[in-house]
Coordinates of C-alpha atoms and ligand atoms in Angstrom, one line a residue:
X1 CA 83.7 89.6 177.8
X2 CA 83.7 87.9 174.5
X3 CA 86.4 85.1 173.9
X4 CA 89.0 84.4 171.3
X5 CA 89.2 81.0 169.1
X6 CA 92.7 79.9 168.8
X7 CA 95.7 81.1 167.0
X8 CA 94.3 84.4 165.9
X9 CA 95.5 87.5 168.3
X10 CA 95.3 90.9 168.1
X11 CA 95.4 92.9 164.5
X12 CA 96.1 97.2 163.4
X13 CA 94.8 97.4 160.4
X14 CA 95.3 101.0 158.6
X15 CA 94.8 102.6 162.0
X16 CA 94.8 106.5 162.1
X17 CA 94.7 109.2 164.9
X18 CA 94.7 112.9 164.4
X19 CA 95.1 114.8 168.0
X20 CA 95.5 118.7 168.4
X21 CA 94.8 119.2 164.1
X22 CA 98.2 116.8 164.1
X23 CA 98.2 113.3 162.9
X24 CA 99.9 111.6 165.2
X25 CA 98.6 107.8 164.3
X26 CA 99.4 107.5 160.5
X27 CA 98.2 104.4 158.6
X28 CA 99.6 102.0 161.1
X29 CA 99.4 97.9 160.9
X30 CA 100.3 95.8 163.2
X31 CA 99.4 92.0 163.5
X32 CA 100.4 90.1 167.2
X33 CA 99.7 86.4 167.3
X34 CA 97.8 84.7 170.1
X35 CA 100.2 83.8 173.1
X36 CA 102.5 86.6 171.7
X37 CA 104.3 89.6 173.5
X38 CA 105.0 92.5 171.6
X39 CA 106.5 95.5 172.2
X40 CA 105.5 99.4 171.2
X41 CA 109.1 101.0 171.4
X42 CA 110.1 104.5 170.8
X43 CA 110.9 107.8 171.8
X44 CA 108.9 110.4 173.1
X45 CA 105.9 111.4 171.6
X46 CA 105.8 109.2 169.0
X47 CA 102.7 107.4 169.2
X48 CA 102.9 104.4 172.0
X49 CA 100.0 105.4 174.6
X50 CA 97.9 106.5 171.4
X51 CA 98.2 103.6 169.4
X52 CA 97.7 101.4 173.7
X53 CA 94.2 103.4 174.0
X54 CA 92.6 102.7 170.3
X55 CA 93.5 99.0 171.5
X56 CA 91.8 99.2 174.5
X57 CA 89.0 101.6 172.8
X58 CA 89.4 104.3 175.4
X59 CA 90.3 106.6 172.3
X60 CA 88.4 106.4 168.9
X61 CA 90.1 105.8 166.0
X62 CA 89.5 108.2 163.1
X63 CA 89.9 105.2 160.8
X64 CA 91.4 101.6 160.3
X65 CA 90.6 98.6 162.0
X66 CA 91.0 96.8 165.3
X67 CA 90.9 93.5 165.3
X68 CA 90.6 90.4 168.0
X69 CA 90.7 86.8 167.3
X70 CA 89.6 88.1 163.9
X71 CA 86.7 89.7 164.8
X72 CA 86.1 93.7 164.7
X73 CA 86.3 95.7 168.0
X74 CA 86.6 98.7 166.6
X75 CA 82.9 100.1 167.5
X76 CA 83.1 98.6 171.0
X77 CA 83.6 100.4 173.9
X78 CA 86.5 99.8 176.5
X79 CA 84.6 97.3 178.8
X80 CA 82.7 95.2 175.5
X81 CA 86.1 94.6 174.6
X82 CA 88.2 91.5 175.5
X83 CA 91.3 93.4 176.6
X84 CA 92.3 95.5 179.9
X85 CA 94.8 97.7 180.8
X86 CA 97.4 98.8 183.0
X87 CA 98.2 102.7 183.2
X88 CA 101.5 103.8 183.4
X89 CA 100.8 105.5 187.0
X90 CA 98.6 102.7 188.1
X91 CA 95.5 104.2 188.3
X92 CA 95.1 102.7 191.8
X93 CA 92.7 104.0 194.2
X94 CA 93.9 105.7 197.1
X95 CA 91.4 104.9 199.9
X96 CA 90.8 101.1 198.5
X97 CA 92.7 97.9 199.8
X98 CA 94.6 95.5 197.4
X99 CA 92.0 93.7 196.9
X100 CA 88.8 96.1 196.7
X101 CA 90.9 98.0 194.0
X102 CA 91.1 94.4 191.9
X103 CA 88.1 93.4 192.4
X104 CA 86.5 96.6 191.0
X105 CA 86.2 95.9 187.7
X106 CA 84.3 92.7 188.5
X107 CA 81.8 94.7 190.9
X108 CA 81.1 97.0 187.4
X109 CA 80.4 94.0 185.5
X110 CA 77.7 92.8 188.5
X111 CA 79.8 89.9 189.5
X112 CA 78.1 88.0 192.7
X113 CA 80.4 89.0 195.8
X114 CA 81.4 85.4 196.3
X115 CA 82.7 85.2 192.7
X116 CA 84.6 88.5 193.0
X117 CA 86.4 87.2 196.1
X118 CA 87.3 84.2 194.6
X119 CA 88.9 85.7 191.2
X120 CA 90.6 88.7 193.4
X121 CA 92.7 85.8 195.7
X122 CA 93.3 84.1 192.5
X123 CA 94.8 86.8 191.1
X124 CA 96.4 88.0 193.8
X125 CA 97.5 84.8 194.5
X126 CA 99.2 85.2 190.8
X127 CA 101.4 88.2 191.1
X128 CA 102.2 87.0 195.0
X129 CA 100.3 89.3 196.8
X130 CA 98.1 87.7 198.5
X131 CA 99.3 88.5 201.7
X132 CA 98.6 92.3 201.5
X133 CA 95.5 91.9 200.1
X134 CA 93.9 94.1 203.3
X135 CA 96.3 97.2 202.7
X136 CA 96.2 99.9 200.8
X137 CA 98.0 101.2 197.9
X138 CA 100.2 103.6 200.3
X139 CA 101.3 101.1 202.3
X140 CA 103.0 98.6 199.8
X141 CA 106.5 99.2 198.0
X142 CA 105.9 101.0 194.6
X143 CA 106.8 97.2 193.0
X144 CA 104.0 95.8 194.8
X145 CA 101.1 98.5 193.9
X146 CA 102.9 97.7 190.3
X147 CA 101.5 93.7 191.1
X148 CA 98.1 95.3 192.1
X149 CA 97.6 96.9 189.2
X150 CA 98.3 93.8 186.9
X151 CA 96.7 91.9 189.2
X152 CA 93.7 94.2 188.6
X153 CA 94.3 93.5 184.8
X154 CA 94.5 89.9 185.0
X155 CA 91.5 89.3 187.2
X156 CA 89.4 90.2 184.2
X157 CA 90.8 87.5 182.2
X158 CA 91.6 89.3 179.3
X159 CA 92.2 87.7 175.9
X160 CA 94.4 90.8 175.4
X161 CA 96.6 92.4 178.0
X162 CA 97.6 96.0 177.3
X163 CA 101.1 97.4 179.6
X164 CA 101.7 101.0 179.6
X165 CA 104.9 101.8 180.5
X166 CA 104.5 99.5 183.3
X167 CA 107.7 99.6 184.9
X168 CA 109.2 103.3 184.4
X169 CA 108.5 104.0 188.2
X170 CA 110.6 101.0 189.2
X171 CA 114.2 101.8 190.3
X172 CA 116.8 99.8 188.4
X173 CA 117.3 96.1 190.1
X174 CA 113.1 95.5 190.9
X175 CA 112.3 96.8 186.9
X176 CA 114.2 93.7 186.1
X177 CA 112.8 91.2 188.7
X178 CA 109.4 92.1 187.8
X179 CA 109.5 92.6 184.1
X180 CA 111.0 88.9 184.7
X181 CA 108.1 87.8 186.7
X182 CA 105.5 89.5 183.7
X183 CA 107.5 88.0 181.1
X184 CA 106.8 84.2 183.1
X185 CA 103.2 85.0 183.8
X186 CA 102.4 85.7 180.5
X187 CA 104.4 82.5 179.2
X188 CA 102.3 80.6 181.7
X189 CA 98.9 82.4 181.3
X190 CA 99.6 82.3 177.4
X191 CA 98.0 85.8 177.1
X192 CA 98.4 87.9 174.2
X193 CA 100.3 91.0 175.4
X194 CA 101.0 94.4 174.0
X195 CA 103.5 96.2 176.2
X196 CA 104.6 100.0 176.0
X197 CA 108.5 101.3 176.9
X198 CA 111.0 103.6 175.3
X199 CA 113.5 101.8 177.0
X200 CA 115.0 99.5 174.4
X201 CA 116.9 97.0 176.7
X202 CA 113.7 96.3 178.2
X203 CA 111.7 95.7 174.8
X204 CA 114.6 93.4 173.7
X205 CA 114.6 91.3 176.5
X206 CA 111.1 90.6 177.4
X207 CA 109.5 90.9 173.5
X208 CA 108.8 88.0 171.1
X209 CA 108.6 90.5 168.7
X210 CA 109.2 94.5 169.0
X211 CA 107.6 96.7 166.6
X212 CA 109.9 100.1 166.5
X213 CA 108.4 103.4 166.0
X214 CA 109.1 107.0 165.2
X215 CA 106.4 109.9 164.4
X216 CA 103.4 107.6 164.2
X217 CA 104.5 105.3 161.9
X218 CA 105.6 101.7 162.3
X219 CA 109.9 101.2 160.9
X220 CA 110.3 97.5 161.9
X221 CA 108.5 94.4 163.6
X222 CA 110.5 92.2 164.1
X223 CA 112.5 89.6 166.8
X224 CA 115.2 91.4 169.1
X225 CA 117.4 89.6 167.2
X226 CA 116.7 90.6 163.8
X227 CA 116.5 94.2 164.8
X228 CA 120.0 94.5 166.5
X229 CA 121.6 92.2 163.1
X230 CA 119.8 93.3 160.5
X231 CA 118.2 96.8 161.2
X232 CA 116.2 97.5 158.4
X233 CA 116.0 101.4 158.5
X234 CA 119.0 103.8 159.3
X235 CA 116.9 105.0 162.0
X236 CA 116.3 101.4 163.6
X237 CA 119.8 101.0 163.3
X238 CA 121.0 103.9 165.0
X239 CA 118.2 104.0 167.6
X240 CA 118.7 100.2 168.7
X241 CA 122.2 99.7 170.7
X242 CA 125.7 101.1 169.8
X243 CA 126.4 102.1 166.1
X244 CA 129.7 103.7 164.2
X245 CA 128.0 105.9 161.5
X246 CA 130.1 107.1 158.4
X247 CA 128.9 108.7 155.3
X248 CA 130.3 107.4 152.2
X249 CA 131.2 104.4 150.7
X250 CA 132.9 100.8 152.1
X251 CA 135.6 99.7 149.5
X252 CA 138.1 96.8 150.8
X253 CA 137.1 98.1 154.2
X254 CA 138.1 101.7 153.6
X255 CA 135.8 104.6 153.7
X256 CA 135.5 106.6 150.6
X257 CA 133.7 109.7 149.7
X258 CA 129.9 108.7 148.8
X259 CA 126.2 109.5 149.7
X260 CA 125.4 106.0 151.2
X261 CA 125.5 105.8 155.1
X262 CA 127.6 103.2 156.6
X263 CA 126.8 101.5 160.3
X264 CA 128.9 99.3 162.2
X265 CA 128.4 97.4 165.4
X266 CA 131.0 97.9 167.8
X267 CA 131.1 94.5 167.9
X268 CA 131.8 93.9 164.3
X269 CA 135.2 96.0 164.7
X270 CA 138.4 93.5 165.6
X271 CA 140.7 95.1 167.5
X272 CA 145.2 94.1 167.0
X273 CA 148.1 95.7 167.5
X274 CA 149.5 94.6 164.1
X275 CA 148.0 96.1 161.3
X276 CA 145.6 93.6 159.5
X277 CA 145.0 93.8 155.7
X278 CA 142.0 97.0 154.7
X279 CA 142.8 98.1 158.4
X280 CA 142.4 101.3 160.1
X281 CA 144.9 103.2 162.2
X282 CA 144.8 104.7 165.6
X283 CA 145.0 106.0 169.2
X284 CA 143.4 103.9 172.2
X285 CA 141.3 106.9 173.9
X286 CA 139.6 105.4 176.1
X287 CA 138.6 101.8 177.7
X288 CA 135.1 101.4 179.4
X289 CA 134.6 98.2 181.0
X290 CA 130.9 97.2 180.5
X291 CA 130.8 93.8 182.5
X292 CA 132.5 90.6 180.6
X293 CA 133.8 93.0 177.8
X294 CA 135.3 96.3 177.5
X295 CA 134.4 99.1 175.3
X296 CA 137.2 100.6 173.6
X297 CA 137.4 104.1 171.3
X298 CA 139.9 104.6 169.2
X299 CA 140.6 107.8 167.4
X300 CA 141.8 107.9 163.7
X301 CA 142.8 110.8 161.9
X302 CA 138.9 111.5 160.7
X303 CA 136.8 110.6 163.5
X304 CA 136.3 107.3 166.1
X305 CA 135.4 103.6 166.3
X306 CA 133.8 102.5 169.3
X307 CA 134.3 98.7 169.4
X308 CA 134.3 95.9 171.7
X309 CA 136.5 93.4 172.4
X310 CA 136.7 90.5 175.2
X311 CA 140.5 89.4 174.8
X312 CA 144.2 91.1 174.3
X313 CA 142.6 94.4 175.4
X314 CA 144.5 97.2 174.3
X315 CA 145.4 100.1 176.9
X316 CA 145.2 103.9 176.4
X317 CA 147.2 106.0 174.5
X318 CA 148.8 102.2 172.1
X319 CA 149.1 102.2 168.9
X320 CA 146.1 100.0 167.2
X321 CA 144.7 98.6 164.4
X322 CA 140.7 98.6 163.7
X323 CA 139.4 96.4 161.3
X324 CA 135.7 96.3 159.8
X325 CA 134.2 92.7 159.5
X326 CA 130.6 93.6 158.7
X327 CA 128.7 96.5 157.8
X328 CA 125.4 97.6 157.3
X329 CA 124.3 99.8 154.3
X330 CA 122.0 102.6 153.9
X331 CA 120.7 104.5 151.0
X332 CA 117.8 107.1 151.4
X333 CA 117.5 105.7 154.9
X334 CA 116.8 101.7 153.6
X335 CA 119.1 99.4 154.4
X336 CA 120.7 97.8 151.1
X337 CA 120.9 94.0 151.4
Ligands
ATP1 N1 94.6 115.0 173.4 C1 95.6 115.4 172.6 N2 95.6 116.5 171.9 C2 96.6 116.9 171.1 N3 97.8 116.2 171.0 C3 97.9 115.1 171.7 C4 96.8 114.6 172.5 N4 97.2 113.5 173.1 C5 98.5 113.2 172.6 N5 98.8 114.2 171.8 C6 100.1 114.2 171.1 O1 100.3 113.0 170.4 C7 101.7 112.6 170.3 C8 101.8 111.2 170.8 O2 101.4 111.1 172.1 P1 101.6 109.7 172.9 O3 101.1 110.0 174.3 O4 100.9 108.7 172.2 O5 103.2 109.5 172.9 P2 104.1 108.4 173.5 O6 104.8 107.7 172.4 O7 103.2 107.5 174.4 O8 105.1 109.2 174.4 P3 105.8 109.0 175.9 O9 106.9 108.0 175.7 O10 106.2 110.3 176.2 O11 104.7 108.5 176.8 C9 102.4 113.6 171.2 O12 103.0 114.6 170.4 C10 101.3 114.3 172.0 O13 101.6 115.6 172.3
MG2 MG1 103.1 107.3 176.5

């Protein structure tokens, strides 16, 4: 496996896929630094495991670039190339223990037997497992066939460490733990990670950066942060948390007719009982408690606002006022700074 030099990860350059007379890759660049994790998020269909496989080289791109540590991958098949996968089922085999299913890629490359046991406890030893290293995939807890799989990943010491969807057979509560214990392990191992989910709680939480995308194409890269504040796309904005979406135009916080589309953050709605100066009136409708804050929806006489608010929470059926503190604006789709 060839190695990386420092600071230079992993880079899309003009990459294109066409599937089924379809193109379903469409000039798409993306650059990841070394040490980085970055997430592929978006719906259905629209790209992720394509875009995961030209990485890892199990799918030919019909053209662009793929780049590692600067140098071109692009011609190399899966196992020439510094990267490894995990499939979003696994991919373990059946009638192989723990570690005979890890150590397999190291028995392709003609690794000595001593050397494979040693790199299989190590990284078994990594992801905590070393204790079921003798069973087999159907006697561990689906979490823990998760851990073989990266496990299986990690013992090639990748330069590049591919995630597909890694945690979508997980029930609630262990998807957290152990996108928590991936997150730490590729802090500590400093790995350069792409991960794959259309779950965007889970991209904002355990991304450096999260590259958004819909039919193909790339909206936005960019930090969790900067995606929830400053969406740069109506379709990032909507598709990333909560959003109130009016058509028309904001004047001295009313809404006028207009062909601009205007999005606002339930969070950037203040919520009183007295009217406040450019504020709205309306009808508490309901009040959804969502942990230390409450959602509230208030109906006005052309449609809702869905807001938040942690203090002097209003009940159903009062009287309100709904003022808007910050707005986002589209035009054509582009948000207009
Ligand atoms: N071999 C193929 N032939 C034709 N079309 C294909 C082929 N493989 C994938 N596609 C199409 O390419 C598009 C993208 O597929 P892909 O698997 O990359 O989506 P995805 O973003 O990973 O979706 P999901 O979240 O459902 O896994 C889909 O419309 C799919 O039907
Ligand atoms: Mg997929």
């Amino acid at each position: 496996m060839m190695k990386t030099e420092d600071g230079m990860g992993l880079e899309l350059r003009g990459l294109k896929k066409i599937l089924g007379g379809r193109v379903i890759i469409d000039d798409l660049d993306l650059s990841v630094s070394k040490g980085e994790m970055v997430s592929l998020l978006g719906p259905s269909g629209c790209g992720k495991t394509t875009t995961l496989r030209m990485i890892a080289g199990f799918l030919a791109v019909d053209s662009g670039q793929i780049l590692v540590a600067g140098k071109d991958v692009t011609a190399l098949g899966p196992d020439k190339r510094p990267s490894a996968m995990v499939f979003q089922n696994y991919a373990l085999w059946p009638h192989m223990t723990a570690a005979k299913n890890v150590g397999f890629p190291l028995k392709i490359k003609g690794l000595s037997k001593i050397e494979i046991k040693e790199k299989v406890e190590a990284a078994l030893e990594l992801v905590n497992l070393l204790h079921h290293k003798d069973s087999r995939p159907g006697q561990i807890s689906g979490g823990e066939q998760q851990r073989v799989a990266l496990a299986r990943a990690l013992v090639q010491e990748p330069d590049i460490l591919l995630l597909d969807e890694p945690l979508s057979n997980l029930d609630a509560k262990l998807r957290e733990k152990v996108r928590e214990d991936i997150r730490e392990l590729q802090r500590r191992l400093g790995i350069t990670t792409v991960i794959v989910t259309h779950d965007q709680e889970e991209a904002l939480s355990i991304s450096d950066r999260v590259a958004v995308m819909n039919s193909g194409r790339i909206e936005q890269f960019s930090s969790p942060q900067d995606l929830y504040r400053q969406p740069q796309t109506e379709y990032v904005a909507t598709f990333i948390g909560s959003l109130n979406r009016f058509e028309g135009d904001l004047q001295n916080g009313q809404i006028l007719g207009g062909t601009d589309v205007i999005g606002i953050r339930p969070e950037d709605l203040t919520i009183s009982r007295e009217p406040m100066e450019g504020s709205h009136s309306g009808i508490v409708e309901l009040v959804i408690p969502r942990g230390h804050f409450f959602e509230v929806v208030v109906r006005r006489k052309d449609g809702i606002f869905r807001a938040f608010a942690s203090e002097n929470i209003p009940t159903f059926g009062e009287h309100v006022h709904v003022k808007i503190k910050k707005a986002l604006r589209y035009q054509n789709g582009k948000l207009v700074a």
